[in-house]
XYZ file of C-alpha atoms in Angstrom:
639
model
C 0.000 0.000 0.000
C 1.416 3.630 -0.606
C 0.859 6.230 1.936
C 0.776 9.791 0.934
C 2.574 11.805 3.374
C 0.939 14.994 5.209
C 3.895 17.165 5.975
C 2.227 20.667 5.432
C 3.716 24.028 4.834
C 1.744 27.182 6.044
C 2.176 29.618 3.746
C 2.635 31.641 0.563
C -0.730 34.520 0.672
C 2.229 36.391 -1.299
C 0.882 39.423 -0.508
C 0.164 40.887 3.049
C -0.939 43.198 5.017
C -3.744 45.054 3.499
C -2.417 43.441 0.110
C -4.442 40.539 1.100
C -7.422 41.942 0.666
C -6.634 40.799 -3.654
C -6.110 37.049 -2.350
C -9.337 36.446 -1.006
C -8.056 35.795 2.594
C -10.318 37.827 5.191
C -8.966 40.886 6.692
C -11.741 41.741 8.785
C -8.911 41.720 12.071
C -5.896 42.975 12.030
C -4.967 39.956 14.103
C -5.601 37.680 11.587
C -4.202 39.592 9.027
C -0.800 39.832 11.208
C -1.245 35.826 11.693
C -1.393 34.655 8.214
C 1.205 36.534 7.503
C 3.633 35.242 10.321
C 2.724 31.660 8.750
C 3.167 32.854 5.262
C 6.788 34.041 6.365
C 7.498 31.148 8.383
C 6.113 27.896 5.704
C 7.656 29.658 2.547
C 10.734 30.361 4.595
C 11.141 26.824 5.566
C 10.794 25.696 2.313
C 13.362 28.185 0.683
C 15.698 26.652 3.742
C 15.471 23.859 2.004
C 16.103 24.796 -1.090
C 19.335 27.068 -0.569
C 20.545 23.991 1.814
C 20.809 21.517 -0.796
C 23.712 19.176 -0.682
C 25.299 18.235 -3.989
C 23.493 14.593 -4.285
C 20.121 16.579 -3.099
C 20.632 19.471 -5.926
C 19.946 16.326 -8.306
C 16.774 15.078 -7.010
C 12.726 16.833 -7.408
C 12.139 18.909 -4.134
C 9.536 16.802 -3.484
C 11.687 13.652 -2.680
C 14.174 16.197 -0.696
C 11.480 17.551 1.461
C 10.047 14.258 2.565
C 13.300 12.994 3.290
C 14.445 16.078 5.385
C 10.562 16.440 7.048
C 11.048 12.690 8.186
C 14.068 13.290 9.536
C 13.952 16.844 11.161
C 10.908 17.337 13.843
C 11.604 20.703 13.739
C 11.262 21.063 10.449
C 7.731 19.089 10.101
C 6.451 21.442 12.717
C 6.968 24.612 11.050
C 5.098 22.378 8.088
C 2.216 20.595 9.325
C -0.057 20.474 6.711
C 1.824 19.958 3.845
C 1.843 17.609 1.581
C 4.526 16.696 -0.483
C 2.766 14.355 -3.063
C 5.518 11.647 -2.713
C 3.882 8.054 -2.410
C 5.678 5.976 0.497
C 5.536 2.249 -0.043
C 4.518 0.719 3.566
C 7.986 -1.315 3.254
C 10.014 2.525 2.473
C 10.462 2.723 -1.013
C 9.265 5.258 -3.590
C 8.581 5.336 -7.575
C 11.175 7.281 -9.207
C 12.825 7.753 -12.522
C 16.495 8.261 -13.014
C 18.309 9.941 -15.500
C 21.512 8.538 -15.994
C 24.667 7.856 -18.660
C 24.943 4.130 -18.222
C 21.374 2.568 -16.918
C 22.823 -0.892 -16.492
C 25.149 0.051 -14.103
C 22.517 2.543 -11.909
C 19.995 -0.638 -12.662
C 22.552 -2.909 -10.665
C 22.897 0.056 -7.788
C 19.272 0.317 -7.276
C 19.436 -3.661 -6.947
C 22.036 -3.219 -4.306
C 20.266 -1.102 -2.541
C 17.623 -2.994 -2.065
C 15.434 -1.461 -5.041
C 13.317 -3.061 -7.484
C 13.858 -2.307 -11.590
C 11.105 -1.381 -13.685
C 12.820 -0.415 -17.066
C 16.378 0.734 -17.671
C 17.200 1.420 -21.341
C 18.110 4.693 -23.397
C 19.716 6.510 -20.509
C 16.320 6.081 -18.426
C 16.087 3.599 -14.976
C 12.657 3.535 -13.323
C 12.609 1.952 -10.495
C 10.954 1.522 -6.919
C 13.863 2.558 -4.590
C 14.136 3.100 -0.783
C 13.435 6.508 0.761
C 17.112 5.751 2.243
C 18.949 5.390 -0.657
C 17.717 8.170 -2.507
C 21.078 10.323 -1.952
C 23.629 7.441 -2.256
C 21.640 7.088 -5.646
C 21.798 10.298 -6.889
C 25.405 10.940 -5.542
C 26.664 8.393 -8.447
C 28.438 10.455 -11.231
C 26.439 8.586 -14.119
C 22.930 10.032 -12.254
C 22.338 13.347 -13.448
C 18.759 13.662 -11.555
C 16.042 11.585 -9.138
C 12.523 12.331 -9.661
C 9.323 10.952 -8.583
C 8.291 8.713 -11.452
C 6.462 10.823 -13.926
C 2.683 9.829 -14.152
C 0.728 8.902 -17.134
C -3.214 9.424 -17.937
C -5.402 7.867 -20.438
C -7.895 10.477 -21.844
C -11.213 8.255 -21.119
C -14.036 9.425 -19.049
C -16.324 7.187 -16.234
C -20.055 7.296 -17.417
C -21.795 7.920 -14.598
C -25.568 6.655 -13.605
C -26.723 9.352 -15.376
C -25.851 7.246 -18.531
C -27.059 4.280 -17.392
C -30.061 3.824 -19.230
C -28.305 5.416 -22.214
C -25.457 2.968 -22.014
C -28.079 0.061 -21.794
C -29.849 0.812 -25.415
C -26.216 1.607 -26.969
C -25.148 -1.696 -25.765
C -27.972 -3.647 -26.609
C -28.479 -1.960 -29.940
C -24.226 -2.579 -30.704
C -24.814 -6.228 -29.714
C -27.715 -6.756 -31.955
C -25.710 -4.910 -35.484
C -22.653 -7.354 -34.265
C -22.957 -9.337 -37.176
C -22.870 -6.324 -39.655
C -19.946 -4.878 -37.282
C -23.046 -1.127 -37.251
C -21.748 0.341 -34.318
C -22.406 3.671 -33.252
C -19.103 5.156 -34.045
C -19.346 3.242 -37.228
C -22.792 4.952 -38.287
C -21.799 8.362 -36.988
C -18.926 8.617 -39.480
C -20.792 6.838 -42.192
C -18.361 3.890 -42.394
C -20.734 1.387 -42.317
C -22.088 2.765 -45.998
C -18.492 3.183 -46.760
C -17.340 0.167 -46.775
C -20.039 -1.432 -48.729
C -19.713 1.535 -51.646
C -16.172 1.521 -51.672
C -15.138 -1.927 -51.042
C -13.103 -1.483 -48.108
C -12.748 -2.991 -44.888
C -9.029 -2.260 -43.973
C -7.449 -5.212 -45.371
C -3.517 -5.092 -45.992
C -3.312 -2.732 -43.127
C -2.161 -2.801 -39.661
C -3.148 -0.679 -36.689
C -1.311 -0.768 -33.725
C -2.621 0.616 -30.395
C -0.306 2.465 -27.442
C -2.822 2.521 -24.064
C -2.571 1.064 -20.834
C -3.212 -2.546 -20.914
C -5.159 -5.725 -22.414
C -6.455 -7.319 -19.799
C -9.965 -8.772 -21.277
C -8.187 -9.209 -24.643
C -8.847 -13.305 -24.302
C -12.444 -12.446 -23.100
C -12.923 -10.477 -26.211
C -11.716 -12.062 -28.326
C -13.704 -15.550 -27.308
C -17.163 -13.420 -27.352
C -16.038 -12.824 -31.295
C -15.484 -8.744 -30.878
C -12.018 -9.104 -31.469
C -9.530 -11.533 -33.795
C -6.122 -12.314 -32.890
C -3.499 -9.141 -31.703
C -0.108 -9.201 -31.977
C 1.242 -7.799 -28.773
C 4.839 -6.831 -28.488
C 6.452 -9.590 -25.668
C 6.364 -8.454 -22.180
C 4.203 -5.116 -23.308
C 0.704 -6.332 -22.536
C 0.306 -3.560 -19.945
C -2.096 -3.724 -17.075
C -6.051 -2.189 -17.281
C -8.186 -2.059 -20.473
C -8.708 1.075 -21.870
C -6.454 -1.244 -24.879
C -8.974 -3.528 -25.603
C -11.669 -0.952 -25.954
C -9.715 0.911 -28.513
C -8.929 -2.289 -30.413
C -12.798 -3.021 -30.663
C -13.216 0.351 -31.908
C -10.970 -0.343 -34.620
C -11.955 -3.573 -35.421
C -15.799 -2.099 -36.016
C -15.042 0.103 -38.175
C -11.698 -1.558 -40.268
C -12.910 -5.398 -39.317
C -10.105 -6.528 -41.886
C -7.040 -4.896 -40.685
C -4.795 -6.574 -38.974
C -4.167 -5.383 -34.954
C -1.198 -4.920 -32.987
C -0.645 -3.036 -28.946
C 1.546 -2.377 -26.495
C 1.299 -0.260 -23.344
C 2.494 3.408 -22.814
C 2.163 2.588 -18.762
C 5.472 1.065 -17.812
C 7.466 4.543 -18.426
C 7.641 7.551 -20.592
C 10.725 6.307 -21.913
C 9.136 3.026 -22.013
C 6.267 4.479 -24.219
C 8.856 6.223 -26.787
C 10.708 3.016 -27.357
C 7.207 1.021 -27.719
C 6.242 3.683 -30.558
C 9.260 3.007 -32.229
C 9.215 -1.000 -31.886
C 5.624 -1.049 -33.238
C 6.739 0.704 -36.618
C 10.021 -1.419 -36.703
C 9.335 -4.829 -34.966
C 5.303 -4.297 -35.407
C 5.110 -3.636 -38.692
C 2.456 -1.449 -38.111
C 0.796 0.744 -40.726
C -1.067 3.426 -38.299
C -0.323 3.773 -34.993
C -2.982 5.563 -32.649
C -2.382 6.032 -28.345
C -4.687 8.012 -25.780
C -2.295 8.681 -23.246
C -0.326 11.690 -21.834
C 2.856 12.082 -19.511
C 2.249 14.759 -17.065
C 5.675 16.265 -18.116
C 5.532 16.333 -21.636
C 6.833 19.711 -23.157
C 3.971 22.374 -24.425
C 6.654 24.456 -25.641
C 9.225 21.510 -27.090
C 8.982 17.926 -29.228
C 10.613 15.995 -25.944
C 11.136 12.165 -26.074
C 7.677 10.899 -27.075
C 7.294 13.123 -29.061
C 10.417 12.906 -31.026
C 9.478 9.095 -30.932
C 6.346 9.917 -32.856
C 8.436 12.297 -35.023
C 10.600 9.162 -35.780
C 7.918 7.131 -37.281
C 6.018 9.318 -39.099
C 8.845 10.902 -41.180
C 8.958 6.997 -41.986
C 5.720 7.297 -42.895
C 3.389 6.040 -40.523
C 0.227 7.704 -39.504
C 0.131 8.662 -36.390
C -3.160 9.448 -34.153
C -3.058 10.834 -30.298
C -6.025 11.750 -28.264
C -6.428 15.409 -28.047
C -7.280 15.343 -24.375
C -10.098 15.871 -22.222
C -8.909 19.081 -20.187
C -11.510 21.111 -21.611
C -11.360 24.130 -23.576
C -11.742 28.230 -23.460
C -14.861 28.332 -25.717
C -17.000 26.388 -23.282
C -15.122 27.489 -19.915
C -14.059 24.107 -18.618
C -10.372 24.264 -18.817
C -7.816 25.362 -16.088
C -5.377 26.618 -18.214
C -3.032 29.527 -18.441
C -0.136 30.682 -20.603
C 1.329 33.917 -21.198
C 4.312 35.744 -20.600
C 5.665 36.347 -16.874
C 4.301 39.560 -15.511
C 6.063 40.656 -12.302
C 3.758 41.404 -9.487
C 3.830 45.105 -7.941
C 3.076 42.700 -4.037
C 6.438 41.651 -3.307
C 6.425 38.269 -0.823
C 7.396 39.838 2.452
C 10.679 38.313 3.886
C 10.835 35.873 1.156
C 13.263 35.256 -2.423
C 10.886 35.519 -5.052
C 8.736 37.704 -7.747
C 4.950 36.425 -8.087
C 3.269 36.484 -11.189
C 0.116 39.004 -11.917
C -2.269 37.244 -13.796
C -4.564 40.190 -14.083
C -3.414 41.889 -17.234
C -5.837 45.086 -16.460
C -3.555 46.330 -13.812
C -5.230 45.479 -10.894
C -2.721 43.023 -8.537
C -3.685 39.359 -8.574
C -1.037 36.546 -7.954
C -3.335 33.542 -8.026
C -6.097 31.627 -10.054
C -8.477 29.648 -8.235
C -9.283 26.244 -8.441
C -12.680 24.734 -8.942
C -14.583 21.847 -6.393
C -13.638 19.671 -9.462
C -9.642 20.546 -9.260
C -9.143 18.325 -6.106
C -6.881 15.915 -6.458
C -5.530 16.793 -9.651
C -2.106 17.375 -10.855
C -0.974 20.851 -11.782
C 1.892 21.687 -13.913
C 3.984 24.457 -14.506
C 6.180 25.090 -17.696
C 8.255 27.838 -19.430
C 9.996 28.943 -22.319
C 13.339 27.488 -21.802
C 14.323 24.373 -23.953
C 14.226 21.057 -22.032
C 17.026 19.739 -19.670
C 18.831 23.349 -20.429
C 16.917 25.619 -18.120
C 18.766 28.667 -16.576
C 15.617 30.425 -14.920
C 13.931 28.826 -11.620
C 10.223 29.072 -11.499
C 8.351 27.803 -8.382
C 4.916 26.402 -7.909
C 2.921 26.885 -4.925
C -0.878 25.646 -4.174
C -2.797 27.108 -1.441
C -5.303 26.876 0.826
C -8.335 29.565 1.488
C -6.215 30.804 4.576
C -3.153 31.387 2.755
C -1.470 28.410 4.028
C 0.932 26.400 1.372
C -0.332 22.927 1.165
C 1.551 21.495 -1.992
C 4.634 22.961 -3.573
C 7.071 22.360 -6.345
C 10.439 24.269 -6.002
C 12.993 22.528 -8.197
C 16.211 24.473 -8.894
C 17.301 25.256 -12.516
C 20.401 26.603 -12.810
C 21.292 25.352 -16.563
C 20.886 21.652 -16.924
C 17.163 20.902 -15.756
C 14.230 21.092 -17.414
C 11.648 23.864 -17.090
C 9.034 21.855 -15.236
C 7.201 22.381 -12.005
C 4.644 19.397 -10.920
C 2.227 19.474 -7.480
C -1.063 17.984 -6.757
C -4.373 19.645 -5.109
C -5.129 18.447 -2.323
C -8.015 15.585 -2.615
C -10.197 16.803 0.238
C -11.073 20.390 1.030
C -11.972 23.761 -0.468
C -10.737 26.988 -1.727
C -7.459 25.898 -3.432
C -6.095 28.643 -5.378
C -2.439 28.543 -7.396
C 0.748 30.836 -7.802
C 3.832 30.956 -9.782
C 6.815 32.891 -8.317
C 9.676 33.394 -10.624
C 12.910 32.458 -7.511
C 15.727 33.923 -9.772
C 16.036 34.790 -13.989
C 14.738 36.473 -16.423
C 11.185 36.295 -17.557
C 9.823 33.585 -19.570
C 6.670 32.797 -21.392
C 4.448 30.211 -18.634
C 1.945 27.599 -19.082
C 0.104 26.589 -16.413
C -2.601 23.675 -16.385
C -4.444 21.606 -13.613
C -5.127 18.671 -15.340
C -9.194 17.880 -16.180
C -9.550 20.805 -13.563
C -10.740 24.188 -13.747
C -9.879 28.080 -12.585
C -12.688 29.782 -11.304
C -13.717 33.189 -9.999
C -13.576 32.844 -6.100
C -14.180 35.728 -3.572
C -12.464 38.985 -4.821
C -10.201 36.681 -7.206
C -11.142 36.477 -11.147
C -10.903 33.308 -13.141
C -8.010 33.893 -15.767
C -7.452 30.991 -18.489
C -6.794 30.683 -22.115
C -6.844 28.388 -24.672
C -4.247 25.812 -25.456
C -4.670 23.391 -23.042
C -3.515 20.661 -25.857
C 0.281 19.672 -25.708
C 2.646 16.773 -25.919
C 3.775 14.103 -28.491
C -0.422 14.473 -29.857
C 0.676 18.358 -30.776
C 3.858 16.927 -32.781
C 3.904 18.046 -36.345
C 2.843 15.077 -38.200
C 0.618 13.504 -35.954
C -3.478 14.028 -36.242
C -4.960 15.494 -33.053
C -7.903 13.773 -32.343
C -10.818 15.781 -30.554
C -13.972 14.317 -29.388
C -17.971 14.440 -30.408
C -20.187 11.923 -28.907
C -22.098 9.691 -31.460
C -24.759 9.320 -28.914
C -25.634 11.754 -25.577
C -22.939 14.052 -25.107
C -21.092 13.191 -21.655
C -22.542 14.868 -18.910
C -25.502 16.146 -20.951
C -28.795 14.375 -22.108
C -29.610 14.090 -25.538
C -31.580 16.975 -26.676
C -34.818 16.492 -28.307
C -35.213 16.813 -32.036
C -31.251 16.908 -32.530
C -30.742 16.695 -36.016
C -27.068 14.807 -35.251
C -29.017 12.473 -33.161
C -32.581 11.835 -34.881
C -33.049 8.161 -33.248
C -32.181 8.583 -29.732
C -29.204 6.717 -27.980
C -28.357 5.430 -31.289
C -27.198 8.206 -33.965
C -26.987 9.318 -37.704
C -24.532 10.185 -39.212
C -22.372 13.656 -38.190
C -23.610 16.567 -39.291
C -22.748 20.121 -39.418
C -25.101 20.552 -36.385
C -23.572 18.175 -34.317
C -21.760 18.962 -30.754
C -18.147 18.153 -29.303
C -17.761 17.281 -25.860
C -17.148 20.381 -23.213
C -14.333 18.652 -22.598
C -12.377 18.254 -25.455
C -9.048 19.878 -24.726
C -8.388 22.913 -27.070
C -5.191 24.410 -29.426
C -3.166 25.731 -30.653
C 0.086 24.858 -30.091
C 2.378 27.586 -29.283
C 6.175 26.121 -29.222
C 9.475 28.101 -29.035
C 11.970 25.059 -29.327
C 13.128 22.558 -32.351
C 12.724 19.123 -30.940
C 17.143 19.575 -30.504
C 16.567 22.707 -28.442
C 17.735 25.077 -30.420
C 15.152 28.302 -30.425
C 12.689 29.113 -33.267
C 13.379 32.462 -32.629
C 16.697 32.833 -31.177
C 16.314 35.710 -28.935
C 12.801 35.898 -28.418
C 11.276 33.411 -26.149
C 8.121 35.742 -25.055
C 4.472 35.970 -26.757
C 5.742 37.565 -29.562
C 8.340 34.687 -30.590
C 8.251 30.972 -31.523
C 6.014 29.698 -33.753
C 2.200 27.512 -33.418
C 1.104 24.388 -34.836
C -2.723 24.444 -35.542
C -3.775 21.757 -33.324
C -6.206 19.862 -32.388
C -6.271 18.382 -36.319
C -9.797 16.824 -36.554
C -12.673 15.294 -34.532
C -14.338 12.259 -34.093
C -16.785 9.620 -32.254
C -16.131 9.333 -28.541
C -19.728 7.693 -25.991
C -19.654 4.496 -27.736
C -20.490 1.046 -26.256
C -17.732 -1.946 -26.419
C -17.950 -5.181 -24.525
C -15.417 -4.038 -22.287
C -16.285 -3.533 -18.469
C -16.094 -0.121 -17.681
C -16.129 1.476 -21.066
C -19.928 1.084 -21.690
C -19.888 3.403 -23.126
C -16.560 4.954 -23.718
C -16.085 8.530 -23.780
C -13.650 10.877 -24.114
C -10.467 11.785 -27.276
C -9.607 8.214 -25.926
C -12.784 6.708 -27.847
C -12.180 9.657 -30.784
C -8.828 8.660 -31.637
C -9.398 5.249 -32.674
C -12.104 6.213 -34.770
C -9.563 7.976 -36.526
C -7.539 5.763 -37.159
C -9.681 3.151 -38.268
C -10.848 5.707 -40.795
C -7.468 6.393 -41.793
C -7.116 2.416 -42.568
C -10.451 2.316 -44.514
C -8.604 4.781 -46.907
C -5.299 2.860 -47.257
C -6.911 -0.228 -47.465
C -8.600 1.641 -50.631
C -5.704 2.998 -52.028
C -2.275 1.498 -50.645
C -0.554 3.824 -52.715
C -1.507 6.557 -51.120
C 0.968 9.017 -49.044
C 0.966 10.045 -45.442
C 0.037 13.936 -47.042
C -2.530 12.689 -49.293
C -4.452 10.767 -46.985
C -4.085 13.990 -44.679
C -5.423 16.044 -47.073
C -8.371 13.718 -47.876
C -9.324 13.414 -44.401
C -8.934 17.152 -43.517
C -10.338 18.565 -47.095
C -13.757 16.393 -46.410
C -14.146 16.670 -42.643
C -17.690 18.705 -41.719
C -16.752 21.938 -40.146
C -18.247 22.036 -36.964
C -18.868 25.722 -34.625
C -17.720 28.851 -36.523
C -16.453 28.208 -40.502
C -12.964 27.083 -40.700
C -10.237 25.818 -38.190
C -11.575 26.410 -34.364
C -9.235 25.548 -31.614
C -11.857 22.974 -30.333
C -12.572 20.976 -33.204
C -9.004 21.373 -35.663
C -10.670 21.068 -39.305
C -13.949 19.505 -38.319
C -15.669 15.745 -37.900
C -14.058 13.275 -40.102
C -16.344 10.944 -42.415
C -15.420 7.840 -44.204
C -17.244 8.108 -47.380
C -16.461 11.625 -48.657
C -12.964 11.096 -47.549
C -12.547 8.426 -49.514
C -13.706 10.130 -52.706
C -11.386 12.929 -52.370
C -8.923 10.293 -51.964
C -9.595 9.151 -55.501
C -10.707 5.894 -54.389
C -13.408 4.740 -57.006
C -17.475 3.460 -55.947
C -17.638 -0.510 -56.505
């Protein structure tokens, strides 16, 4: 079991005084006014103890994994902290999940054996492993480490139908299970592929898709209830959980002739990379399509899964990635922020540090507040400096509604670290709100997102966000960005009476320009400032004004769609979508195998119906994919 550990910081109001009157924090007395500011001073000061204390071997680890060490080992220290939280999960026998950079991972793999750790992967310069608490500095003290970190989480872009889909999810399923035999799901109708495939001839045959997503575990079960036919899984990378097998059935409805392959993205981000290349070179795999996201994947710079996906594509594969489900600008249901630093006229009393000003209009406000629906969810912090060569330390700091710091991220970059913050909201409680203090450097452009959460107006505090919540290896040049619109009830929404999109109920017609995406579907574009080797797009300008965007998300399709697979009936979110995609995409090869990665781009985006306002919209990329008309502006002829 993995405990979470409670070591709190008071803290980080970054204003006082009277200046706290723009937080949100009652100043109604004067003595609690003086108070929150004494525990401001005192938790941020603790923490910056910390960080200007750092021994060499501690200078390469997160500040997470420092802080628990040094809060477990210094009373003193947890008392001036008691409610923070440092996000580091504790193994009841001592050990943590961490990945380790290093220059030869066979020899750190045999050190983390030594010391009594347990191996997950070590390849390419990367070691994950589950090592003791204990040995954390002896680890990172080795001359081949170059940093500790906790092990950087993954997320699969599905989302849990709830009871208020129950009745819904009953008539999809039954209505899927009775058009088995002429593979008419409701993904299938929605795009039209079902009428495709009979007027063009095509079913996928002579292509293969391969699928990157957690796990297979009800692949057998599938497979013997005839949804699936046999998968070629790369050894060892069946994964764990079943968001896989869902995906695969998607496919298989829609291409029911192509042949399937998977592995998981799970074991490690470096894991995931070298999986996306052995599909294309050991798989043999036509299309490839994933639905998950590393927490710490670039916005601003093609890092390693990305440059994976590069890799494969330039050897022509196509390559489809779930756009994400952290909602968008257009519908309000994002918590995202970028923009370029703005140093706040409240200085942190007694403290190192410059907060940001979020409020552009001139009036002071260092935070953004969370929504109810934030807690528990991971917020992350990037800027403009390329990756691993950062030379300007940001610092991330989430607090509570009495100005107390309960989760922090405070790594030092000095010139070989990546510009990355990473903390967690806490999973109980209210009024969380978020700031961004700028330690030492020059000003950079930020992006800040809590993941599937929200910012929200809260007291005397404004809701600031913006669009681009989209990032990653599913924003890398070549690969289609896959948003999602439900082929059935939207999620979270009944179906609306008399919708054209939707004329039968539960179970659709076909897309049209009337139909809706989800509220969820994470937005674009893609503002980046780095070539995937670091070198600027703009040398010299790294603000607003500089770098360059890629018009993500590319196009949309199906997501609320039933599958045999427990817990994905039905299965929304750009998980469900990007399958769809690229089973569309193998309809079209299978029609003309000639054709190139470009012109099967162009047929897709050239016929796709333009959903919201005419054009390319940040929600939807180029519109709703269909099967038929993209096949005739293929060139592929009517049987």
């Amino acid at each position: 079991m993995v405990r979470f550990s409670r070591v709190a910081a008071h803290a980080v109001p970054l204003t006082v005084g009277a200046l706290l009157l723009t937080t949100g924090v009652s100043v109604a007395q004067p003595s609690t006014v003086d108070a929150a500011a004494a525990r401001t001073e005192a938790g941020i000061n603790a923490l910056q103890g910390i960080k200007k204390s750092l021994t060499p071997a501690e200078r390469k680890q997160s500040s997470q994994l420092v802080v628990e060490k040094r809060l477990r080992a210094d009373r003193s220290l947890a008392a001036k902290l008691p409610d923070y939280r440092s996000g580091v999960g504790v193994s009841a026998t001592g050990t943590v999940s961490v990945d380790i950079a290093v220059s030869r991972d066979q020899a750190v793999a045999s050190a983390v054996k030594a010391a009594g750790g347990t191996v997950r992967y070590a390849a390419g310069g990367a070691v994950r492993a589950d090592l003791p608490l204990s040995a954390l500095d002896a680890i990172a003290g080795r001359a081949d480490v170059a940093e500790v970190k906790p092990a950087a989480q993954a997320t699969t872009w599905s989302e849990p139908a709830n009871r208020d889909f129950r009745a819904a999810a009953t008539a999809q399923a039954a209505t899927a299970q009775a058009a088995a035999a002429t593979q008419v799901s409701e993904g299938d109708k929605a795009h039209g592929a079902d009428t495709a495939r009979a007027t063009y001839g095509v079913s996928g045959s002579g292509v293969k898709v391969c699928v990157l997503s957690d796990g297979v575990d009800s692949l057998a079960k599938s497979q013997t209830a005839g949804e699936l036919p046999a998968v070629d899984v790369l050894s060892g990378q069946q994964g764990s959980g079943d968001e896989g097998t869902a995906m695969l059935e998607i496919v298989h409805d829609l291409a029911p002739d192509a042949a399937l392959g998977f592995a998981t993205a799970f074991t490690s981000e470096a894991s995931f990379a070298a999986n996306i290349r052995a599909l294309r070179t050991t798989g043999h795999c036509t299309i490839i399509v994933d639905d998950v996201s590393y927490y710490d994947e670039s916005p601003f710079q093609d890092t390693q899964v990305a440059q994976a996906v590069n890799d494969v594509t330039a050897a022509g594969v196509l390559y489809f990635s779930s756009a994400g489900n952290s909602g968008n600008a257009t519908d309000g249901t994002s918590g995202y922020y970028e923009g370029d630093f703005r140093a706040s006229a409240s200085k942190i009393s007694g403290v190192t540090g410059t907060p940001h000003d979020f409020d552009p209009s001139g009036t002071t406000q260092n935070f953004d507040a969370l929504s109810a629906g934030s807690l528990g969810k991971p917020v992350t912090l990037f800027w403009s400096d390329p990756w691993g060569k950062s030379a300007n330390d940001y610092d991330l700091f989430i607090l509570n509604s009495a100005g107390s710091v309960v989760a922090s991220s405070e790594n030092g970059q000095s010139g070989a670290q990546n510009p990355y913050e990473i903390a967690t909201v806490p999973s109980t409680g209210s009024g969380y709100k978020v700031a961004v203090v700028k330690y030492s450097g020059a000003d950079r452009f930020i992006a800040l997102n809590v993941v599937r959460g929200r910012f929200v107006a809260s007291g005397s505090l404004k809701a600031f966000s913006t669009n681009g919540v989209t990032n990653g290896h599913s924003a890398a040049a070549s690969a289609f960005s896959v948003a999602a619109a439900p082929a059935g009830p939207a999620f979270g929404r009944p179906l609306e009476t008399g919708d054209p999109a939707n004329p039968a109920g539960p179970y659709p017609g076909q897309f049209t320009a009337a139909s809706k995406w989800e509220r969820f579907s994470s937005d674009g574009k893609r503002h980046l400032f780095y070539n995937a080797d670091g070198s600027a797009i703009t040398p010299g300008n790294v603000s607003s004004t500089g770098g360059t965007t890629r018009s993500k998300p590319d196009i949309t399709a199906a997501d609320g769609v039933a599958t045999s697979v427990p817990g994905f009936q039905p299965f929304f979110g750009t998980s469900a979508a990007a399958p769809h995609a690229a089973a569309i995409a193998a309809l079209l090869l299978s029609g003309k195998p000639t054709a190139t990665a470009a012109q099967i781009r162009s047929a897709l985006v050239s016929s796709a119906i333009d959903l919201g306002a005419p054009g390319f919209d940040t929600v939807t990329g180029n519109g709703v994919i269909m099967a038929g008309p993209a096949l005739a502006a293929l060139g592929v002829a009517a049987k």
